[in-house]
């Protein structure tokens, strides 16, 4: 029975009573959810998170725990349940990652809130976003994977008092407790590693080796292997899947290797490293390994188009004797193998894959330590303004410097083993020095898309092995005639280049398999012929020739 003196009090009391009825019990909260498993450690953390979310005075709640322990999985689950149980009216989530892209975060939130952000500046977008959040009520804002303190107001997240007023809260995840502190979290919740028994049941489920009880000859070795995964789901799944079709000796060998393994950075996720490395080593083919390593050349939390993997693989010269269809089939089946091994995840969009951030870190580390001539150098989205010092003796075979602010390249690229060079999305780059490509190298794939270059230097003709050249969205480019000398070129991609005429020299590229010159407002001469191949026009918008 409600006893209230004023109407206001009555309304408040009714609201409170309804809310209490709607608020879920812990049991209701932790129900099954596709793919999600309520491990003991996860349940304990969820109860703490839900309690913190119910407290009015707490507006920022931090979840921390080791890489691959299940933070993202848990907060996604909490978000879905919080909405289902009407603890919040709306849940929005964005990934911050090691190199935060403010605009991407803002756009993700805006899209989820049904808001169109047309403002050009970060501040403009932040203020629009904030306005929208303040107009709503009961929004749970999830910021996943924070590495260093980030200013909420720069994104457009309201202040503590404002969040309180609109019953909204922030739930963030990070690997480090110090980040929770620097973000002034009102509750810091640790997600622990899995208990021995939870680790074991996850391992058994993923290894699909039934029965894996004490009667099985695999039991003792399997227990050892599972124990080496240090209670981390990401490692347990990768190792169990890697061993699925191995015989007893294979399992024994794995246990030996895991026990003996000296990870390069023991205090830094050493256990995950050795587990991912084992799962990589156990991949069925070198083809799968090479495709896996290509994925770490893309940014973190990125939807990697499988078609790009296909093109880079063709560029590396992997399909000399196959046609496009065969190359595509092989690539898709390798990707499936990698997904089955849990080394790759489904992408958000169809036709894309993703790499878990722990696995990507390990892949980058692994490729930076691999033998001379096979090493990778990956520095993506870290605001690099200058070309990094590249020790020619390190023998890099791939360099990815995508999404930086590099404006000047060295006079000469001295990197004799280099096969892949990815420089796309360096919008400040407007010139390539004349002799840049003069030194002897093995370059096969070169991506200069989304740069401001206007010319390709004459020295590009030294790239006699070049098989794939990407110049997409190079809107300043005026002359590409020099490419006529790249006789081995198989892929030439020039989407949305503002060239007035397609260079006749393309006709000399007799090995071309794929030419993409699609553009929205194209003015190409449609009767243009190249070495026996006619470029086709589709609705005057797309000219795309697919050969072979
Ligand atoms: N509760 C769970 N139920 C089922 N699978 C899980 C669970 N927690 C984690 N996993 C598995 O472990 C993998 C790693 O989990 P997740 O991505 O959540 O880790 P994380 O702590 O966010 O890692 P990082 O610090 O790298 O962001 C997931 O891809 C999933 O396969
Ligand atoms: Mg995560």
XYZ file of C-alpha atoms and ligand atoms in Angstrom:
580
model
C 0.000 0.000 0.000
C 1.499 3.330 -1.049
C 1.191 6.224 1.369
C 2.092 9.493 -0.300
C 1.511 13.076 0.634
C 1.795 14.736 -2.755
C 1.049 13.727 -6.315
C 4.767 13.920 -7.123
C 5.552 11.495 -4.324
C 2.858 9.171 -5.571
C 4.275 9.164 -9.113
C 7.789 8.549 -7.786
C 6.592 5.725 -5.588
C 4.714 4.050 -8.451
C 7.745 4.381 -10.691
C 9.984 2.860 -8.033
C 7.586 0.002 -7.454
C 7.233 -0.756 -11.185
C 10.981 -0.547 -11.670
C 11.591 -2.976 -8.829
C 9.206 -5.421 -10.454
C 10.961 -5.033 -13.775
C 14.451 -5.293 -12.363
C 15.664 -8.785 -12.929
C 16.854 -11.118 -10.269
C 20.380 -12.473 -10.676
C 18.931 -15.753 -11.817
C 16.803 -14.087 -14.490
C 19.830 -12.145 -15.632
C 22.173 -15.043 -16.193
C 20.171 -17.124 -18.603
C 21.520 -18.970 -21.577
C 22.380 -16.907 -24.640
C 23.632 -18.188 -27.993
C 27.302 -19.138 -27.743
C 27.628 -17.589 -24.322
C 28.574 -19.759 -21.389
C 28.021 -18.725 -17.824
C 31.347 -19.807 -16.345
C 31.656 -19.409 -12.591
C 34.103 -16.498 -12.962
C 31.809 -14.855 -15.502
C 28.747 -15.250 -13.272
C 30.545 -13.696 -10.323
C 31.581 -10.690 -12.387
C 28.100 -10.321 -13.926
C 26.469 -10.184 -10.502
C 28.874 -7.405 -9.501
C 28.293 -5.501 -12.738
C 24.509 -5.733 -12.425
C 24.630 -4.565 -8.824
C 26.781 -1.627 -9.808
C 24.447 -0.805 -12.698
C 21.532 -0.664 -10.305
C 23.237 1.893 -8.057
C 22.206 5.455 -8.806
C 25.485 6.980 -7.676
C 27.596 4.850 -10.034
C 27.637 6.092 -13.613
C 30.924 4.628 -14.847
C 31.659 0.961 -14.283
C 34.888 -0.670 -15.325
C 35.476 -4.334 -16.093
C 39.098 -5.396 -16.262
C 40.868 -8.670 -16.864
C 43.515 -10.379 -18.962
C 43.445 -10.386 -22.747
C 41.158 -13.138 -24.011
C 39.532 -13.818 -20.639
C 36.050 -12.917 -21.916
C 35.422 -9.225 -21.159
C 33.892 -8.326 -24.519
C 31.758 -11.459 -24.538
C 30.564 -10.674 -21.040
C 29.652 -7.013 -21.568
C 27.861 -7.855 -24.814
C 25.841 -10.385 -22.893
C 25.197 -7.957 -20.041
C 24.092 -5.334 -22.570
C 21.676 -7.702 -24.279
C 20.222 -8.922 -20.998
C 20.017 -5.404 -19.534
C 17.880 -4.368 -22.448
C 15.791 -7.514 -22.416
C 15.119 -7.167 -18.689
C 14.447 -3.454 -19.140
C 17.193 -2.380 -16.814
C 18.026 0.038 -19.645
C 15.926 1.257 -22.531
C 18.740 1.175 -25.009
C 22.231 -0.252 -25.176
C 24.905 1.149 -27.468
C 28.392 -0.238 -27.839
C 31.603 0.819 -29.602
C 35.120 -0.554 -29.623
C 37.829 1.903 -28.595
C 40.932 -0.292 -29.221
C 44.652 0.530 -28.942
C 44.550 3.372 -31.429
C 41.154 4.975 -30.946
C 39.433 6.424 -33.980
C 37.189 9.093 -32.470
C 35.094 9.558 -35.553
C 34.432 5.830 -35.879
C 33.342 5.607 -32.237
C 31.048 8.611 -32.627
C 29.552 7.250 -35.813
C 28.923 3.841 -34.269
C 27.031 5.402 -31.376
C 25.155 7.797 -33.660
C 24.022 4.975 -35.915
C 22.779 2.940 -32.963
C 20.877 5.966 -31.703
C 19.387 6.627 -35.132
C 21.257 9.899 -35.447
C 22.898 11.283 -38.564
C 26.124 13.112 -37.824
C 26.855 15.649 -40.509
C 29.212 17.847 -38.509
C 32.744 18.013 -39.881
C 34.639 18.440 -36.604
C 35.060 16.031 -33.691
C 33.724 18.679 -31.322
C 30.682 19.330 -33.480
C 29.869 15.640 -33.649
C 30.486 15.235 -29.900
C 28.032 17.977 -29.041
C 25.317 16.543 -31.318
C 25.811 13.083 -29.842
C 25.689 14.416 -26.307
C 22.478 16.277 -27.041
C 20.910 13.057 -28.306
C 22.032 11.018 -25.280
C 20.716 13.677 -22.909
C 17.347 13.695 -24.656
C 16.995 9.966 -24.103
C 16.658 8.129 -20.853
C 18.175 4.931 -19.588
C 20.947 4.405 -22.114
C 23.733 1.960 -21.360
C 26.865 3.087 -23.195
C 29.431 0.332 -23.566
C 33.003 1.304 -24.424
C 34.946 -1.849 -25.147
C 38.698 -2.360 -25.066
C 40.138 0.864 -23.680
C 43.937 1.035 -23.465
C 44.524 4.509 -22.191
C 42.426 7.148 -20.522
C 40.004 8.719 -22.959
C 38.054 11.919 -22.426
C 34.330 11.115 -22.477
C 33.437 14.626 -23.547
C 35.614 14.335 -26.672
C 33.350 11.484 -27.797
C 30.117 13.154 -26.737
C 29.405 11.156 -23.588
C 27.769 13.374 -20.952
C 29.379 14.083 -17.573
C 28.644 12.133 -14.377
C 25.908 14.536 -13.228
C 24.309 14.670 -16.647
C 24.358 10.875 -16.924
C 22.670 10.643 -13.539
C 19.970 13.010 -14.671
C 19.102 10.913 -17.713
C 19.515 7.566 -15.936
C 22.268 6.550 -18.290
C 25.559 4.830 -17.516
C 28.866 3.869 -19.048
C 30.239 0.340 -18.884
C 33.824 0.016 -20.049
C 36.288 -2.823 -20.483
C 40.050 -2.751 -20.334
C 42.933 -5.103 -19.669
C 44.346 -2.803 -17.001
C 42.984 -1.776 -13.616
C 45.028 1.434 -13.896
C 42.804 2.457 -16.841
C 39.689 2.009 -14.632
C 41.350 4.282 -12.075
C 42.311 6.925 -14.582
C 38.774 6.872 -15.979
C 37.386 7.490 -12.462
C 35.221 4.382 -12.525
C 32.805 4.130 -9.615
C 33.155 0.353 -9.553
C 36.091 -1.731 -10.796
C 35.114 -5.305 -11.478
C 37.661 -7.991 -12.147
C 36.826 -10.771 -14.568
C 38.848 -13.698 -13.371
C 40.312 -16.527 -15.423
C 38.232 -19.703 -15.621
C 38.348 -22.232 -12.810
C 40.091 -25.517 -13.502
C 36.772 -27.306 -13.976
C 35.283 -24.654 -16.275
C 38.521 -24.656 -18.302
C 38.327 -28.416 -18.597
C 34.720 -28.533 -19.757
C 35.297 -25.794 -22.336
C 38.393 -27.621 -23.562
C 36.576 -30.979 -23.834
C 33.656 -29.391 -25.667
C 35.953 -27.708 -28.199
C 38.264 -30.704 -28.694
C 35.263 -32.877 -29.595
C 37.059 -35.975 -28.454
C 34.430 -38.046 -26.704
C 34.541 -39.536 -24.196
C 37.403 -37.572 -22.676
C 37.011 -38.972 -19.184
C 39.430 -40.901 -17.007
C 38.957 -44.040 -19.132
C 40.353 -42.296 -22.216
C 44.003 -42.714 -23.201
C 43.986 -38.985 -23.956
C 42.824 -37.993 -20.478
C 46.158 -37.301 -18.740
C 47.732 -35.477 -21.651
C 44.536 -33.517 -22.317
C 44.461 -32.355 -18.691
C 48.053 -31.167 -19.028
C 47.349 -29.303 -22.260
C 44.199 -27.666 -20.854
C 46.158 -26.618 -17.767
C 48.720 -24.853 -19.949
C 45.998 -22.571 -21.341
C 45.921 -20.685 -18.040
C 42.130 -20.437 -17.769
C 41.846 -18.203 -20.824
C 38.927 -19.106 -23.105
C 40.655 -17.694 -26.171
C 43.616 -20.037 -25.627
C 41.539 -23.052 -24.555
C 39.411 -22.845 -27.691
C 42.329 -22.309 -30.087
C 44.390 -25.167 -28.669
C 41.477 -27.612 -28.357
C 40.439 -26.977 -31.945
C 44.025 -27.217 -33.157
C 44.285 -30.694 -31.656
C 40.901 -31.988 -32.783
C 42.145 -34.370 -35.415
C 45.572 -35.129 -33.966
C 46.584 -38.556 -32.710
C 47.818 -39.303 -29.197
C 51.428 -38.579 -30.168
C 50.362 -35.199 -31.531
C 48.732 -34.375 -28.205
C 51.805 -35.486 -26.273
C 53.990 -33.359 -28.487
C 51.682 -30.379 -27.912
C 51.844 -30.848 -24.131
C 55.638 -31.039 -24.290
C 55.871 -27.923 -26.393
C 53.498 -25.909 -24.259
C 55.318 -26.866 -21.084
C 58.738 -26.085 -22.520
C 57.703 -22.920 -24.334
C 59.512 -19.754 -23.364
C 57.264 -16.949 -24.530
C 59.097 -13.804 -25.660
C 57.349 -11.573 -23.110
C 56.470 -13.821 -20.199
C 54.809 -11.109 -18.129
C 52.834 -9.947 -21.134
C 50.284 -12.589 -21.994
C 52.962 -15.242 -22.388
C 50.434 -18.035 -21.941
C 48.215 -16.851 -24.758
C 51.219 -16.431 -27.007
C 52.405 -19.997 -26.680
C 48.846 -21.318 -27.134
C 48.111 -19.284 -30.252
C 51.531 -20.160 -31.652
C 50.803 -23.850 -31.146
C 47.437 -23.558 -32.805
C 49.111 -21.735 -35.722
C 51.845 -24.355 -36.014
C 49.183 -27.048 -36.103
C 47.329 -25.498 -39.020
C 46.791 -27.975 -41.813
C 48.687 -26.189 -44.543
C 51.303 -23.535 -45.197
C 48.627 -21.877 -47.267
C 46.474 -21.410 -44.129
C 49.476 -20.074 -42.235
C 50.302 -17.559 -44.897
C 46.685 -16.389 -45.139
C 46.490 -16.068 -41.347
C 49.589 -13.903 -41.253
C 48.204 -11.650 -44.003
C 45.293 -10.796 -41.697
C 47.522 -9.105 -39.145
C 48.503 -6.524 -41.775
C 45.019 -4.985 -41.370
C 43.942 -2.678 -38.531
C 42.642 -3.891 -35.194
C 38.938 -4.713 -34.964
C 38.682 -4.442 -38.749
C 36.348 -6.229 -41.099
C 38.842 -7.786 -43.506
C 37.241 -8.389 -46.906
C 38.021 -11.935 -48.036
C 38.324 -10.514 -51.561
C 41.306 -8.455 -50.346
C 42.920 -11.575 -48.970
C 42.314 -13.199 -52.346
C 43.884 -10.292 -54.218
C 46.899 -10.051 -51.921
C 47.372 -13.776 -52.258
C 47.253 -13.532 -56.044
C 49.643 -10.603 -55.731
C 52.039 -12.753 -53.752
C 52.103 -15.051 -56.753
C 50.291 -17.940 -55.097
C 48.039 -18.816 -57.998
C 50.282 -18.840 -61.029
C 48.598 -21.911 -62.463
C 45.023 -21.263 -61.370
C 42.296 -19.098 -62.731
C 40.291 -16.565 -60.717
C 37.580 -19.061 -59.791
C 40.021 -21.622 -58.464
C 41.966 -18.958 -56.574
C 38.752 -17.709 -54.985
C 37.601 -21.221 -54.009
C 40.966 -22.007 -52.422
C 40.980 -18.734 -50.498
C 37.473 -19.267 -49.142
C 38.331 -22.784 -48.057
C 41.519 -21.611 -46.317
C 39.494 -18.929 -44.532
C 37.031 -21.602 -43.414
C 39.915 -23.672 -42.061
C 41.121 -20.635 -40.091
C 37.637 -19.950 -38.750
C 37.254 -23.601 -37.722
C 40.525 -23.277 -35.807
C 39.130 -20.116 -34.162
C 42.122 -18.141 -35.429
C 39.690 -15.991 -37.414
C 36.173 -14.869 -36.535
C 33.169 -14.098 -38.691
C 33.187 -10.502 -39.902
C 30.359 -8.109 -39.113
C 29.601 -7.905 -42.816
C 29.179 -10.829 -45.173
C 32.317 -11.641 -47.084
C 34.555 -10.360 -44.279
C 36.519 -11.920 -41.447
C 37.921 -10.496 -38.238
C 40.872 -11.336 -36.091
C 40.452 -11.310 -32.313
C 42.693 -8.604 -30.852
C 44.671 -11.033 -28.672
C 45.236 -13.295 -31.646
C 46.222 -10.325 -33.790
C 48.724 -9.128 -31.161
C 50.190 -12.612 -31.108
C 50.268 -12.851 -34.888
C 52.105 -9.516 -35.131
C 54.557 -10.555 -32.446
C 55.068 -13.919 -34.078
C 55.624 -12.382 -37.500
C 58.008 -9.764 -36.088
C 60.113 -12.534 -34.578
C 59.981 -14.995 -37.443
C 63.076 -15.839 -39.395
C 64.895 -13.316 -41.485
C 63.230 -12.749 -44.818
C 59.771 -13.594 -43.446
C 59.352 -10.894 -40.818
C 56.535 -8.381 -40.760
C 56.563 -4.792 -39.605
C 53.100 -3.583 -38.627
C 52.437 -0.053 -37.377
C 48.868 0.858 -38.138
C 46.860 3.894 -37.091
C 49.465 5.202 -34.668
C 49.707 8.752 -35.988
C 53.143 8.099 -37.518
C 54.328 11.242 -39.280
C 57.730 9.989 -40.297
C 58.823 6.901 -42.071
C 59.985 4.444 -39.379
C 63.604 3.348 -39.207
C 63.735 0.114 -41.113
C 66.751 -2.038 -40.515
C 67.492 -3.638 -43.884
C 69.106 -6.581 -42.103
C 65.853 -7.513 -40.399
C 64.678 -8.907 -43.704
C 61.067 -7.763 -43.630
C 58.819 -9.449 -46.151
C 55.778 -7.305 -45.384
C 55.356 -3.785 -44.083
C 51.984 -2.312 -43.199
C 51.874 1.369 -42.283
C 48.203 1.905 -43.107
C 46.179 4.730 -41.574
C 49.029 6.991 -40.498
C 50.033 10.553 -41.223
C 53.226 9.877 -43.115
C 54.041 12.777 -45.401
C 57.560 11.946 -46.517
C 59.052 8.717 -47.772
C 62.809 8.005 -47.772
C 64.761 8.626 -50.982
C 65.249 4.917 -51.400
C 63.477 1.919 -49.922
C 66.189 -0.507 -48.895
C 64.459 -3.712 -47.931
C 65.625 -6.523 -50.173
C 63.107 -9.183 -49.069
C 60.058 -6.956 -49.130
C 57.068 -8.493 -50.910
C 54.140 -6.505 -49.547
C 54.044 -2.786 -48.850
C 50.774 -1.329 -47.592
C 50.637 2.446 -47.309
C 46.934 3.065 -47.861
C 45.115 5.771 -45.904
C 48.102 8.059 -45.461
C 46.228 11.135 -46.542
C 49.233 13.435 -46.043
C 51.375 11.575 -48.518
C 51.545 13.523 -51.769
C 54.842 12.516 -53.281
C 56.952 9.446 -53.813
C 60.678 10.251 -54.208
C 62.030 9.563 -57.710
C 64.396 6.789 -56.628
C 62.152 5.242 -53.972
C 61.809 1.894 -55.745
C 65.312 1.807 -57.165
C 66.892 -0.613 -54.696
C 66.512 -4.223 -55.487
C 63.522 -5.812 -53.799
C 60.929 -8.485 -54.301
C 57.897 -6.234 -54.093
C 54.775 -8.000 -55.311
C 51.915 -6.141 -53.654
C 51.864 -2.361 -53.372
C 48.902 -0.470 -51.960
C 48.933 3.330 -52.219
C 45.179 3.820 -52.038
C 43.736 6.873 -50.300
C 46.962 8.877 -50.592
C 47.364 12.223 -52.345
C 50.069 11.213 -54.787
C 49.847 12.691 -58.255
C 52.522 10.646 -60.034
C 54.122 7.274 -59.838
C 57.918 7.642 -59.911
C 59.852 6.279 -62.885
C 61.678 3.944 -60.504
C 58.474 1.917 -60.175
C 59.561 0.255 -63.406
C 62.278 -1.475 -61.350
C 59.531 -3.449 -59.642
C 59.702 -6.253 -62.108
C 57.972 -8.685 -59.745
C 55.046 -6.413 -58.930
C 51.789 -8.304 -59.380
C 49.226 -6.176 -57.566
C 48.998 -2.396 -57.518
C 46.256 -0.542 -55.673
C 45.621 3.133 -56.329
C 42.002 3.331 -55.201
C 40.745 6.825 -54.355
C 44.033 8.452 -55.395
C 42.037 11.409 -56.626
C 45.081 13.573 -57.344
C 46.739 11.135 -59.684
C 47.268 12.529 -63.157
C 49.571 10.143 -64.955
C 50.101 6.441 -64.633
C 51.707 5.765 -68.004
C 54.784 4.283 -66.327
C 52.807 1.205 -65.289
C 53.085 -0.082 -68.851
C 56.506 -1.372 -67.798
C 55.108 -3.579 -65.024
C 54.782 -6.608 -67.231
C 53.992 -9.036 -64.457
C 51.119 -6.979 -63.103
C 48.031 -9.147 -62.595
C 45.877 -6.829 -60.506
C 45.392 -3.139 -61.052
C 42.831 -1.445 -58.885
C 42.063 2.217 -59.495
C 38.604 2.736 -58.086
C 37.468 6.341 -57.961
C 40.627 7.805 -59.471
C 39.894 11.056 -61.212
C 41.964 10.330 -64.325
C 40.492 11.841 -67.440
C 41.668 9.125 -69.711
C 42.649 5.584 -69.063
C 46.272 5.245 -69.959
C 46.934 3.377 -73.243
C 49.862 1.691 -71.520
C 47.409 -0.557 -69.713
C 47.255 -2.382 -73.021
C 50.835 -3.544 -72.454
C 49.862 -5.338 -69.282
C 49.247 -8.660 -70.878
C 49.187 -10.602 -67.611
C 46.412 -8.532 -66.109
C 43.693 -10.647 -64.475
C 41.764 -7.975 -62.702
C 41.319 -4.363 -63.603
C 38.992 -2.312 -61.481
C 38.494 1.242 -62.608
C 35.007 1.695 -61.256
C 33.957 5.253 -60.534
C 30.638 6.905 -59.782
C 31.003 9.687 -62.313
C 33.142 8.017 -64.864
C 34.050 9.667 -68.123
C 36.099 6.868 -69.618
C 36.109 6.260 -73.287
C 34.026 3.102 -73.456
C 35.465 1.872 -76.717
C 38.848 1.667 -75.157
C 40.663 -1.576 -75.880
C 43.563 -3.010 -74.017
C 45.719 -5.949 -75.111
C 42.784 -7.865 -76.484
C 40.535 -7.115 -73.546
C 37.590 -4.852 -73.800
C 36.608 -2.838 -70.797
C 32.934 -3.124 -70.188
C 30.616 -0.417 -69.128
C 27.720 -0.881 -66.776
C 25.269 1.970 -66.575
C 28.078 4.443 -67.177
C 28.931 4.138 -63.529
C 31.068 1.121 -63.392
C 33.757 -0.036 -65.678
C 35.203 -3.234 -64.503
C 37.029 -5.841 -66.397
C 37.538 -9.207 -64.906
C 39.855 -11.365 -66.894
C 40.870 -14.984 -66.931
N 31.422 -16.515 -21.434
C 31.878 -17.020 -22.583
N 31.173 -17.957 -23.247
C 31.620 -18.484 -24.400
N 32.793 -18.149 -24.968
C 33.538 -17.218 -24.364
C 33.128 -16.606 -23.144
N 34.076 -15.730 -22.772
C 35.021 -15.778 -23.727
N 34.716 -16.671 -24.678
C 35.526 -17.013 -25.869
O 36.817 -16.453 -25.718
C 37.121 -15.530 -26.760
C 37.768 -14.312 -26.144
O 36.828 -13.598 -25.375
P 36.708 -12.015 -25.411
O 36.881 -11.516 -26.779
O 35.451 -11.670 -24.717
O 37.983 -11.636 -24.543
P 38.443 -10.210 -24.035
O 38.677 -10.334 -22.577
O 37.492 -9.176 -24.482
O 39.834 -10.041 -24.765
P 40.630 -8.680 -25.113
O 41.277 -8.192 -23.866
O 41.634 -9.116 -26.111
O 39.644 -7.722 -25.685
C 35.800 -15.223 -27.441
O 35.995 -15.033 -28.830
C 34.965 -16.457 -27.163
O 35.221 -17.400 -28.159
Mg 37.719 -7.608 -25.840
